[in-house]
Amino acid sequence: MQDVIAIVMAAGKGTRMKSKKSKLVHKIYGKEIIKRAVENVKKAGIDDVIVVVGYQKEQIEEVLGNSVQYAIQEEQLGTGHAVKKAAGLLEGKKGKVLILNGDHPIMRPETLKRLVEESNRKNESATILTMVHDAIIPYGKIIHDEEGRIEEIVEHKDCNEEQLKIKEVNLGMYCFDIEELLNSLKLLNNDNAQKEYYLTDVIKIMYDKGLKTGSIVVSDNAEVLGVNDRMDLEVLTKALQIRINTEHMKNGVTIEDVNNTYIYDDVEIGIDTIIHPNTTIKSGVVIGEDCEIGPNAYIREGCKLENKVKIGSFVEVKKAVVGEGAKVPHLSYMGDCEIGAKTNIGCGTITCNYDGFHKSKTVIGEHSFIGSNTNLIAPVTLGKNTFVAAGSTITDDVPNDSLAIARQRQINKEGWNKK
Ligand code: UD1
Ligand code: CA
């Protein structure tokens, strides 16, 4: 979206997390809250992002690096104060600014896009994203006038008894006309329950000036929740889990138990693959069609599984490229490896990929059979059509079409146990 700038507020303390870290660097499915928030904005088509940092700003800067511009808010005097600190970067610009709380990490980019588009279409100076929630939650309440315009947002802590019952609440996502916002920010005061400069007061200022203010109500409340404490963190993780799993099911993947399957972002899974319960699949993994995964499988980063692969129970795979029809059915760790097509990895096989200093690679050719309880001491290469006897510890390469036995021969001492 051209001419749209975004400001993400990320300077607050987040005391309710009871953490040594900034709330915004806590992770959901391996990715920091603030990183998710910024990515959602970028996916909505806005590249120009300003992040307001203050409390533990180094932690946030470490996560975001130079993917954004920063504004510094040394003292946390409220969301209105935070935006004021970014105002310098807006000066002289025209068009719209999207402002977001940094603590709402699972927003759909399409929703943010819609907020800006609707704001433009309706020609409003301020458009607020809201939700209608039956229970009383500690979010700002939206007050409409008879014509449907928004008169003001009253913070939960400033509400009277009547206002507390209002079901439409503020989500901390706004689209403003830049010039009008800059004018209104100058008029903010901190005359309220928390003695803070509330960004939400800008609405009242604009309304009193006769400017157009409105809201867009979200259709899915689960996507817009914020993280204030650890319970929220759990709720949002669940919501994201169900969203991702549902997406895969819609695309033709069978998931036996959506509540006990953990698929991180950006995973590709082919149709007719079946995922059994208690499976975790990390970001970036690619899985083909007709595969069978789990139960109790852990598919870590860097894995690529071709079609018809089976990864069974209590199997961990990491940076493993597994060829078509290959099987790792039970109790194995296969890390930093290539497994050829149609190869069978016996129960209890382990790639010994780490010597305490370096990670090394194991390559196993196609149509091979690795006997149970084999240790593969990497770096090591096994050719095509090889056969490894059960219980072997393989330290040397195995040529194509060979049998490798690497274990002590058995001795039977007859009568020994009678003595
Ligand atoms: C805010 C809204 C409230 C809305 C709610 C939704 C205001 C006054 N209230 O309340 O109407 O329902 O979000 O979640 O805006 N921050 C700063 N600097 C500050 C204070 C906060 O950068 O001085 C940042 C925080 O890091 C956070 C965001 O702004 O990312 C929101 O702050 P928070 O204190 O959580 O606001 P709420 O009280 O939740
Ligand atoms: Ca909040």
Short mmCIF file of C-alpha atoms and ligand atoms in Angstrom, two decimals:
data_model
loop_
_atom_site.label_atom_id
_atom_site.label_comp_id
_atom_site.label_asym_id
_atom_site.label_seq_id
_atom_site.Cartn_x
_atom_site.Cartn_y
_atom_site.Cartn_z
CA MET A 1 0.00 0.00 0.00
CA GLN A 2 1.55 3.23 -1.15
CA ASP A 3 1.76 6.30 1.05
CA VAL A 4 0.84 4.41 4.20
CA ILE A 5 3.17 4.46 7.17
CA ALA A 6 2.79 2.25 10.21
CA ILE A 7 3.69 2.93 13.82
CA VAL A 8 3.97 -0.03 16.15
CA MET A 9 4.05 0.81 19.85
CA ALA A 10 6.49 -1.32 21.74
CA ALA A 11 7.91 0.77 24.56
CA GLY A 12 5.67 -0.34 27.40
CA LYS A 13 6.71 -2.30 30.45
CA GLY A 14 4.27 -5.17 30.26
CA THR A 15 4.40 -5.64 34.04
CA ARG A 16 1.61 -8.20 34.03
CA MET A 17 3.89 -10.76 32.37
CA LYS A 18 6.05 -10.89 35.55
CA SER A 19 9.12 -11.36 33.42
CA LYS A 20 12.75 -10.24 33.28
CA LYS A 21 12.29 -9.77 29.55
CA SER A 22 10.24 -7.28 27.59
CA LYS A 23 6.76 -8.67 27.04
CA LEU A 24 7.21 -8.18 23.33
CA VAL A 25 10.12 -10.58 22.94
CA HIS A 26 8.19 -13.49 24.42
CA LYS A 27 7.53 -16.03 21.72
CA ILE A 28 4.49 -17.67 20.23
CA TYR A 29 5.42 -20.74 18.22
CA GLY A 30 9.06 -19.75 18.26
CA LYS A 31 8.56 -16.20 17.01
CA GLU A 32 8.63 -13.05 19.13
CA ILE A 33 5.39 -11.13 19.66
CA ILE A 34 6.88 -7.94 18.22
CA LYS A 35 8.30 -9.75 15.22
CA ARG A 36 4.87 -11.18 14.47
CA ALA A 37 3.24 -7.75 14.83
CA VAL A 38 5.71 -6.14 12.41
CA GLU A 39 5.49 -9.02 9.94
CA ASN A 40 1.72 -8.72 9.87
CA VAL A 41 2.03 -5.04 8.96
CA LYS A 42 4.53 -5.80 6.21
CA LYS A 43 2.35 -8.60 4.87
CA ALA A 44 -0.48 -6.07 4.70
CA GLY A 45 1.68 -4.25 2.17
CA ILE A 46 3.17 -1.51 4.35
CA ASP A 47 6.95 -1.38 4.20
CA ASP A 48 7.50 1.87 6.03
CA VAL A 49 7.32 0.83 9.70
CA ILE A 50 8.29 2.86 12.74
CA VAL A 51 8.58 1.01 16.04
CA VAL A 52 8.43 3.02 19.26
CA VAL A 53 10.82 1.49 21.77
CA GLY A 54 11.82 2.40 25.31
CA TYR A 55 11.68 -0.12 28.08
CA GLN A 56 14.32 -2.82 27.33
CA LYS A 57 14.65 -1.44 23.85
CA GLU A 58 17.86 -3.36 23.13
CA GLN A 59 15.90 -6.62 23.25
CA ILE A 60 13.43 -5.39 20.68
CA GLU A 61 16.13 -3.91 18.46
CA GLU A 62 17.95 -7.22 18.56
CA VAL A 63 14.86 -9.01 17.26
CA LEU A 64 13.91 -6.50 14.55
CA GLY A 65 17.37 -5.29 13.51
CA ASN A 66 17.26 -2.74 10.72
CA SER A 67 14.02 -3.99 9.20
CA VAL A 68 12.23 -0.98 10.74
CA GLN A 69 12.86 2.61 11.85
CA TYR A 70 12.92 3.34 15.56
CA ALA A 71 11.53 6.16 17.67
CA ILE A 72 12.59 6.31 21.30
CA GLN A 73 10.24 6.88 24.21
CA GLU A 74 12.48 7.08 27.28
CA GLU A 75 9.67 7.38 29.79
CA GLN A 76 6.48 5.41 29.33
CA LEU A 77 3.83 8.07 29.80
CA GLY A 78 1.15 6.36 27.73
CA THR A 79 0.24 5.37 24.18
CA GLY A 80 -0.45 8.98 23.12
CA HIS A 81 2.98 9.97 24.38
CA ALA A 82 4.51 7.01 22.50
CA VAL A 83 2.99 8.16 19.20
CA LYS A 84 4.15 11.73 19.86
CA LYS A 85 7.70 10.39 19.99
CA ALA A 86 7.26 9.09 16.45
CA ALA A 87 5.58 12.30 15.24
CA GLY A 88 8.86 13.78 14.06
CA LEU A 89 9.12 11.02 11.50
CA LEU A 90 5.62 11.83 10.17
CA GLU A 91 6.10 15.58 9.92
CA GLY A 92 5.43 16.92 6.42
CA LYS A 93 3.93 13.63 5.25
CA LYS A 94 0.43 13.24 3.86
CA GLY A 95 -1.90 10.29 3.70
CA LYS A 96 -2.65 7.64 6.27
CA VAL A 97 -0.84 6.17 9.23
CA LEU A 98 -1.72 2.80 10.66
CA ILE A 99 -1.03 2.68 14.39
CA LEU A 100 -0.91 -0.57 16.29
CA ASN A 101 -0.26 -1.86 19.76
CA GLY A 102 2.78 -4.10 19.51
CA ASP A 103 1.19 -6.73 21.71
CA HIS A 104 -1.43 -8.12 19.30
CA PRO A 105 0.66 -10.67 17.42
CA ILE A 106 -1.81 -12.84 15.53
CA MET A 107 -3.67 -10.20 13.57
CA ARG A 108 -4.46 -11.22 10.03
CA PRO A 109 -2.69 -8.95 7.54
CA GLU A 110 -5.93 -8.81 5.53
CA THR A 111 -7.67 -7.21 8.51
CA LEU A 112 -5.07 -4.45 8.72
CA LYS A 113 -5.35 -3.91 5.00
CA ARG A 114 -9.12 -3.68 5.26
CA LEU A 115 -8.79 -1.12 8.07
CA VAL A 116 -6.76 1.20 5.84
CA GLU A 117 -8.90 0.61 2.76
CA GLU A 118 -12.16 1.24 4.61
CA SER A 119 -10.73 4.35 6.21
CA ASN A 120 -9.87 5.69 2.76
CA ARG A 121 -13.17 4.65 1.26
CA LYS A 122 -15.23 6.29 4.01
CA ASN A 123 -12.91 9.26 4.06
CA GLU A 124 -12.54 9.18 7.84
CA SER A 125 -9.90 11.04 9.81
CA ALA A 126 -9.82 8.18 12.30
CA THR A 127 -10.97 4.60 11.82
CA ILE A 128 -10.72 2.24 14.75
CA LEU A 129 -10.64 -1.53 14.66
CA THR A 130 -13.02 -2.88 17.26
CA MET A 131 -14.58 -6.10 18.43
CA VAL A 132 -17.84 -6.92 20.08
CA HIS A 133 -17.26 -9.06 23.13
CA ASP A 134 -19.94 -10.39 25.45
CA ALA A 135 -17.85 -10.62 28.59
CA ILE A 136 -16.50 -7.52 30.28
CA ILE A 137 -12.82 -7.28 29.37
CA PRO A 138 -10.40 -4.52 30.37
CA TYR A 139 -10.30 -2.85 26.95
CA GLY A 140 -11.30 0.71 26.05
CA LYS A 141 -15.03 1.12 25.38
CA ILE A 142 -16.35 2.63 22.15
CA ILE A 143 -18.95 5.39 22.50
CA HIS A 144 -20.99 6.15 19.37
CA ASP A 145 -23.25 9.12 18.76
CA GLU A 146 -26.71 8.79 17.18
CA GLU A 147 -25.24 8.97 13.69
CA GLY A 148 -22.88 6.09 14.33
CA ARG A 149 -19.76 8.24 14.53
CA ILE A 150 -17.37 7.51 17.35
CA GLU A 151 -17.49 10.20 19.97
CA GLU A 152 -14.80 8.83 22.21
CA ILE A 153 -13.04 5.81 23.62
CA VAL A 154 -13.25 5.50 27.38
CA GLU A 155 -10.53 3.43 29.00
CA HIS A 156 -11.75 0.56 31.13
CA LYS A 157 -10.31 2.13 34.28
CA ASP A 158 -12.11 5.41 33.56
CA CYS A 159 -15.52 3.88 32.83
CA ASN A 160 -18.63 4.52 34.86
CA GLU A 161 -21.01 1.64 35.56
CA GLU A 162 -23.05 2.21 32.39
CA GLN A 163 -19.97 2.44 30.16
CA LEU A 164 -18.55 -0.79 31.58
CA LYS A 165 -21.46 -2.63 29.96
CA ILE A 166 -20.52 -1.48 26.45
CA LYS A 167 -19.70 -4.51 24.35
CA GLU A 168 -17.78 -2.85 21.52
CA VAL A 169 -14.15 -2.39 22.55
CA ASN A 170 -10.99 -0.86 21.19
CA LEU A 171 -8.27 -3.21 19.93
CA GLY A 172 -5.50 -0.66 19.76
CA MET A 173 -5.36 -0.64 15.94
CA TYR A 174 -6.17 2.62 14.21
CA CYS A 175 -5.92 4.28 10.86
CA PHE A 176 -5.47 8.06 11.04
CA ASP A 177 -5.11 10.90 8.63
CA ILE A 178 -1.52 11.98 9.29
CA GLU A 179 -2.07 15.73 9.38
CA GLU A 180 -5.13 15.53 11.62
CA LEU A 181 -3.35 13.14 13.95
CA LEU A 182 -0.37 15.47 14.34
CA ASN A 183 -2.69 18.38 15.13
CA SER A 184 -4.65 16.39 17.71
CA LEU A 185 -1.63 14.92 19.47
CA LYS A 186 -0.64 18.41 20.54
CA LEU A 187 -3.87 18.73 22.51
CA LEU A 188 -3.55 15.54 24.59
CA ASN A 189 -3.46 15.73 28.38
CA ASN A 190 -3.07 13.11 31.11
CA ASP A 191 -6.12 13.97 33.13
CA ASN A 192 -7.33 10.38 33.73
CA ALA A 193 -7.23 7.39 36.08
CA GLN A 194 -3.76 6.27 34.98
CA LYS A 195 -2.24 9.76 34.63
CA GLU A 196 -1.14 8.78 31.12
CA TYR A 197 -1.36 10.43 27.72
CA TYR A 198 -3.88 8.17 26.01
CA LEU A 199 -3.76 7.85 22.24
CA THR A 200 -7.45 7.03 22.48
CA ASP A 201 -8.20 10.62 23.54
CA VAL A 202 -7.29 11.74 20.03
CA ILE A 203 -10.68 10.42 18.95
CA LYS A 204 -12.60 12.79 21.20
CA ILE A 205 -10.43 15.69 20.03
CA MET A 206 -11.14 14.86 16.39
CA TYR A 207 -14.83 14.31 17.01
CA ASP A 208 -15.18 17.68 18.75
CA LYS A 209 -13.53 19.30 15.74
CA GLY A 210 -16.25 17.79 13.56
CA LEU A 211 -13.94 15.32 11.80
CA LYS A 212 -15.21 11.95 10.63
CA THR A 213 -14.50 9.05 12.98
CA GLY A 214 -15.70 5.47 12.62
CA SER A 215 -14.98 1.87 13.36
CA ILE A 216 -14.66 -1.49 11.69
CA VAL A 217 -15.78 -4.47 13.70
CA VAL A 218 -13.67 -7.61 13.25
CA SER A 219 -15.39 -10.86 12.38
CA ASP A 220 -13.02 -13.17 14.24
CA ASN A 221 -12.32 -12.14 17.83
CA ALA A 222 -9.60 -14.76 18.20
CA GLU A 223 -7.23 -12.99 15.81
CA VAL A 224 -7.22 -9.66 17.54
CA LEU A 225 -6.55 -10.49 21.16
CA GLY A 226 -3.56 -8.93 22.83
CA VAL A 227 -1.01 -10.36 25.21
CA ASN A 228 -0.92 -8.82 28.65
CA ASP A 229 -0.05 -11.84 30.77
CA ARG A 230 0.99 -15.47 30.50
CA MET A 231 -2.59 -16.65 30.32
CA ASP A 232 -3.11 -14.51 27.24
CA LEU A 233 0.06 -15.98 25.77
CA GLU A 234 -1.44 -19.45 26.10
CA VAL A 235 -4.79 -18.38 24.66
CA LEU A 236 -3.13 -16.81 21.63
CA THR A 237 -0.88 -19.81 21.04
CA LYS A 238 -4.00 -22.01 20.99
CA ALA A 239 -5.78 -19.64 18.61
CA LEU A 240 -2.84 -19.62 16.23
CA GLN A 241 -2.51 -23.40 16.48
CA ILE A 242 -6.12 -23.94 15.49
CA ARG A 243 -5.91 -21.39 12.68
CA ILE A 244 -2.82 -23.00 11.14
CA ASN A 245 -4.13 -26.55 11.55
CA THR A 246 -7.47 -25.62 10.03
CA GLU A 247 -5.72 -24.08 7.05
CA HIS A 248 -3.83 -27.34 6.44
CA MET A 249 -7.01 -29.38 6.73
CA LYS A 250 -8.73 -27.11 4.23
CA ASN A 251 -5.81 -27.77 1.91
CA GLY A 252 -6.24 -31.54 2.06
CA VAL A 253 -4.19 -32.69 5.03
CA THR A 254 -5.69 -35.07 7.61
CA ILE A 255 -5.03 -34.01 11.18
CA GLU A 256 -6.39 -36.48 13.68
CA ASP A 257 -6.36 -34.18 16.68
CA VAL A 258 -6.16 -30.43 16.05
CA ASN A 259 -5.64 -29.69 19.72
CA ASN A 260 -2.57 -31.88 19.98
CA THR A 261 -0.80 -31.08 16.74
CA TYR A 262 1.67 -28.20 16.66
CA ILE A 263 2.49 -26.91 13.22
CA TYR A 264 4.54 -23.71 13.20
CA ASP A 265 4.32 -20.96 10.59
CA ASP A 266 5.26 -21.47 6.96
CA VAL A 267 5.08 -25.24 6.79
CA GLU A 268 4.08 -26.87 3.51
CA ILE A 269 2.22 -30.18 3.59
CA GLY A 270 1.00 -32.08 0.54
CA ILE A 271 -2.49 -33.50 0.13
CA ASP A 272 -3.49 -36.82 1.67
CA THR A 273 -0.75 -36.66 4.24
CA ILE A 274 -1.89 -37.83 7.67
CA ILE A 275 -0.67 -36.24 10.87
CA HIS A 276 -1.19 -38.32 13.99
CA PRO A 277 -1.45 -36.70 17.46
CA ASN A 278 1.36 -35.13 19.47
CA THR A 279 3.33 -34.14 16.44
CA THR A 280 5.34 -30.93 16.30
CA ILE A 281 6.45 -29.53 12.96
CA LYS A 282 8.75 -26.51 12.96
CA SER A 283 8.78 -23.49 10.64
CA GLY A 284 9.91 -23.93 7.08
CA VAL A 285 9.51 -27.71 6.94
CA VAL A 286 8.26 -29.09 3.62
CA ILE A 287 6.30 -32.35 3.58
CA GLY A 288 5.08 -34.09 0.45
CA GLU A 289 1.86 -35.92 -0.39
CA ASP A 290 0.69 -39.23 1.11
CA CYS A 291 3.09 -39.05 4.03
CA GLU A 292 2.33 -40.37 7.48
CA ILE A 293 3.68 -38.50 10.46
CA GLY A 294 3.51 -39.44 14.15
CA PRO A 295 2.14 -40.08 16.67
CA ASN A 296 4.75 -38.37 18.84
CA ALA A 297 6.99 -37.16 16.05
CA TYR A 298 9.17 -34.06 16.12
CA ILE A 299 9.96 -32.64 12.67
CA ARG A 300 12.47 -29.88 13.22
CA GLU A 301 13.83 -27.05 11.11
CA GLY A 302 15.32 -27.72 7.70
CA CYS A 303 13.48 -30.97 6.96
CA LYS A 304 12.21 -31.85 3.53
CA LEU A 305 10.16 -35.00 3.26
CA GLU A 306 9.27 -36.24 -0.22
CA ASN A 307 5.99 -37.99 -1.06
CA LYS A 308 4.98 -41.20 0.77
CA VAL A 309 7.48 -40.78 3.58
CA LYS A 310 6.67 -42.26 6.96
CA ILE A 311 8.02 -40.69 10.12
CA GLY A 312 6.68 -42.74 13.00
CA SER A 313 6.46 -42.59 16.76
CA PHE A 314 9.15 -41.10 18.97
CA VAL A 315 11.18 -39.98 15.99
CA GLU A 316 13.05 -36.69 15.84
CA VAL A 317 14.31 -35.46 12.49
CA LYS A 318 16.34 -32.31 11.93
CA LYS A 319 17.76 -30.95 8.65
CA ALA A 320 16.82 -34.26 7.10
CA VAL A 321 16.09 -34.66 3.41
CA VAL A 322 14.06 -37.83 3.13
CA GLY A 323 13.47 -39.41 -0.27
CA GLU A 324 10.19 -40.71 -1.65
CA GLY A 325 8.76 -43.68 0.16
CA ALA A 326 11.51 -43.81 2.81
CA LYS A 327 10.53 -44.83 6.33
CA VAL A 328 11.75 -43.92 9.79
CA PRO A 329 9.07 -45.78 11.71
CA HIS A 330 10.15 -45.72 15.36
CA LEU A 331 12.45 -44.40 18.09
CA SER A 332 15.08 -42.66 16.01
CA TYR A 333 17.06 -39.45 15.85
CA MET A 334 17.99 -38.54 12.29
CA GLY A 335 19.78 -35.19 12.14
CA ASP A 336 21.81 -33.49 9.37
CA CYS A 337 21.20 -36.28 6.94
CA GLU A 338 19.97 -37.41 3.55
CA ILE A 339 17.95 -40.58 3.36
CA GLY A 340 17.46 -42.02 -0.12
CA ALA A 341 14.14 -43.07 -1.64
CA LYS A 342 12.59 -46.33 -0.34
CA THR A 343 15.20 -46.68 2.39
CA ASN A 344 14.08 -48.16 5.70
CA ILE A 345 15.61 -46.92 8.90
CA GLY A 346 15.31 -49.52 11.66
CA CYS A 347 13.99 -48.87 15.11
CA GLY A 348 16.40 -47.03 17.38
CA THR A 349 18.76 -45.78 14.67
CA ILE A 350 20.71 -42.70 15.65
CA THR A 351 22.79 -40.30 13.60
CA CYS A 352 25.69 -39.29 15.84
CA ASN A 353 25.97 -35.88 14.17
CA TYR A 354 27.64 -33.84 16.89
CA ASP A 355 31.10 -34.34 18.32
CA GLY A 356 30.81 -31.54 20.85
CA PHE A 357 32.17 -28.97 18.39
CA HIS A 358 30.81 -29.56 14.92
CA LYS A 359 27.72 -30.95 13.24
CA SER A 360 28.48 -33.54 10.56
CA LYS A 361 26.40 -35.10 7.84
CA THR A 362 25.15 -38.61 7.21
CA VAL A 363 24.16 -39.70 3.70
CA ILE A 364 22.28 -42.93 3.09
CA GLY A 365 21.59 -44.01 -0.47
CA GLU A 366 18.27 -45.24 -1.84
CA HIS A 367 16.82 -48.72 -1.32
CA SER A 368 18.94 -49.33 1.76
CA PHE A 369 18.08 -51.13 4.96
CA ILE A 370 19.48 -49.91 8.26
CA GLY A 371 19.11 -52.56 10.96
CA SER A 372 17.68 -51.68 14.33
CA ASN A 373 19.77 -49.92 16.95
CA THR A 374 22.42 -48.69 14.54
CA ASN A 375 24.69 -45.75 15.34
CA LEU A 376 25.81 -43.77 12.32
CA ILE A 377 28.92 -41.81 13.30
CA ALA A 378 28.94 -38.75 11.05
CA PRO A 379 30.44 -37.74 8.72
CA VAL A 380 29.62 -40.96 6.97
CA THR A 381 28.18 -42.01 3.61
CA LEU A 382 26.33 -45.21 2.87
CA GLY A 383 25.78 -46.06 -0.78
CA LYS A 384 22.69 -47.28 -2.60
CA ASN A 385 21.18 -50.63 -1.81
CA THR A 386 23.25 -51.14 1.33
CA PHE A 387 22.34 -53.31 4.29
CA VAL A 388 23.54 -52.58 7.82
CA ALA A 389 23.30 -55.36 10.39
CA ALA A 390 21.31 -54.53 13.51
CA GLY A 391 23.30 -53.16 16.41
CA SER A 392 26.12 -51.83 14.24
CA THR A 393 28.14 -48.72 14.94
CA ILE A 394 29.04 -47.45 11.49
CA THR A 395 32.19 -45.31 11.41
CA ASP A 396 33.32 -45.90 7.81
CA ASP A 397 31.61 -45.33 4.47
CA VAL A 398 29.70 -48.28 3.02
CA PRO A 399 29.94 -48.93 -0.75
CA ASN A 400 26.87 -49.54 -2.93
CA ASP A 401 25.23 -52.97 -2.69
CA SER A 402 27.22 -53.96 0.44
CA LEU A 403 26.44 -55.48 3.78
CA ALA A 404 28.08 -53.74 6.75
CA ILE A 405 28.39 -55.44 10.12
CA ALA A 406 30.10 -53.46 12.82
CA ARG A 407 29.63 -55.26 16.09
CA GLN A 408 31.37 -57.84 18.23
CA ARG A 409 30.65 -61.46 17.34
CA GLN A 410 28.66 -63.34 19.91
CA ILE A 411 30.38 -66.02 22.00
CA ASN A 412 28.31 -68.68 23.75
CA LYS A 413 30.04 -70.25 26.76
CA GLU A 414 28.10 -73.43 27.20
CA GLY A 415 27.28 -74.56 30.72
CA TRP A 416 28.78 -71.32 32.15
CA ASN A 417 25.64 -70.27 33.95
CA LYS A 418 25.20 -73.59 35.72
CA LYS A 419 28.43 -73.08 37.71
C1 UD1 B 1 -4.67 0.00 25.08
C2 UD1 B 1 -5.77 1.00 24.74
C3 UD1 B 1 -7.12 0.35 25.02
C4 UD1 B 1 -7.25 -0.93 24.20
C5 UD1 B 1 -6.08 -1.85 24.49
C6 UD1 B 1 -6.11 -3.05 23.57
C7 UD1 B 1 -4.82 3.20 25.24
C8 UD1 B 1 -4.84 4.34 26.17
N1 UD1 B 1 -5.62 2.18 25.56
O1 UD1 B 1 -4.73 -0.25 26.48
O2 UD1 B 1 -8.16 1.24 24.69
O3 UD1 B 1 -8.48 -1.55 24.52
O4 UD1 B 1 -4.83 -1.19 24.30
O5 UD1 B 1 -5.05 -3.93 23.88
O6 UD1 B 1 -4.13 3.23 24.25
N2 UD1 B 1 3.11 1.43 24.99
C9 UD1 B 1 4.16 2.26 24.70
N3 UD1 B 1 4.40 3.31 25.52
C10 UD1 B 1 3.65 3.59 26.60
C11 UD1 B 1 2.57 2.74 26.89
C12 UD1 B 1 2.32 1.67 26.07
O7 UD1 B 1 4.87 2.04 23.72
O8 UD1 B 1 3.96 4.59 27.28
C13 UD1 B 1 2.86 0.26 24.11
C14 UD1 B 1 2.96 -1.08 24.82
O9 UD1 B 1 4.27 -1.63 24.70
C15 UD1 B 1 1.93 -1.92 24.08
C16 UD1 B 1 0.91 -0.91 23.60
O10 UD1 B 1 1.53 0.36 23.64
O11 UD1 B 1 2.49 -2.60 22.98
C17 UD1 B 1 -0.36 -0.91 24.43
O12 UD1 B 1 -0.03 -0.57 25.76
P1 UD1 B 1 -0.80 -1.16 27.00
O13 UD1 B 1 -0.27 -0.53 28.22
O14 UD1 B 1 -0.80 -2.63 26.95
O15 UD1 B 1 -2.27 -0.57 26.73
P2 UD1 B 1 -3.61 -1.09 27.33
O16 UD1 B 1 -3.72 -0.67 28.73
O17 UD1 B 1 -3.72 -2.55 27.06
CA CA B 2 -2.37 -4.15 25.99
#
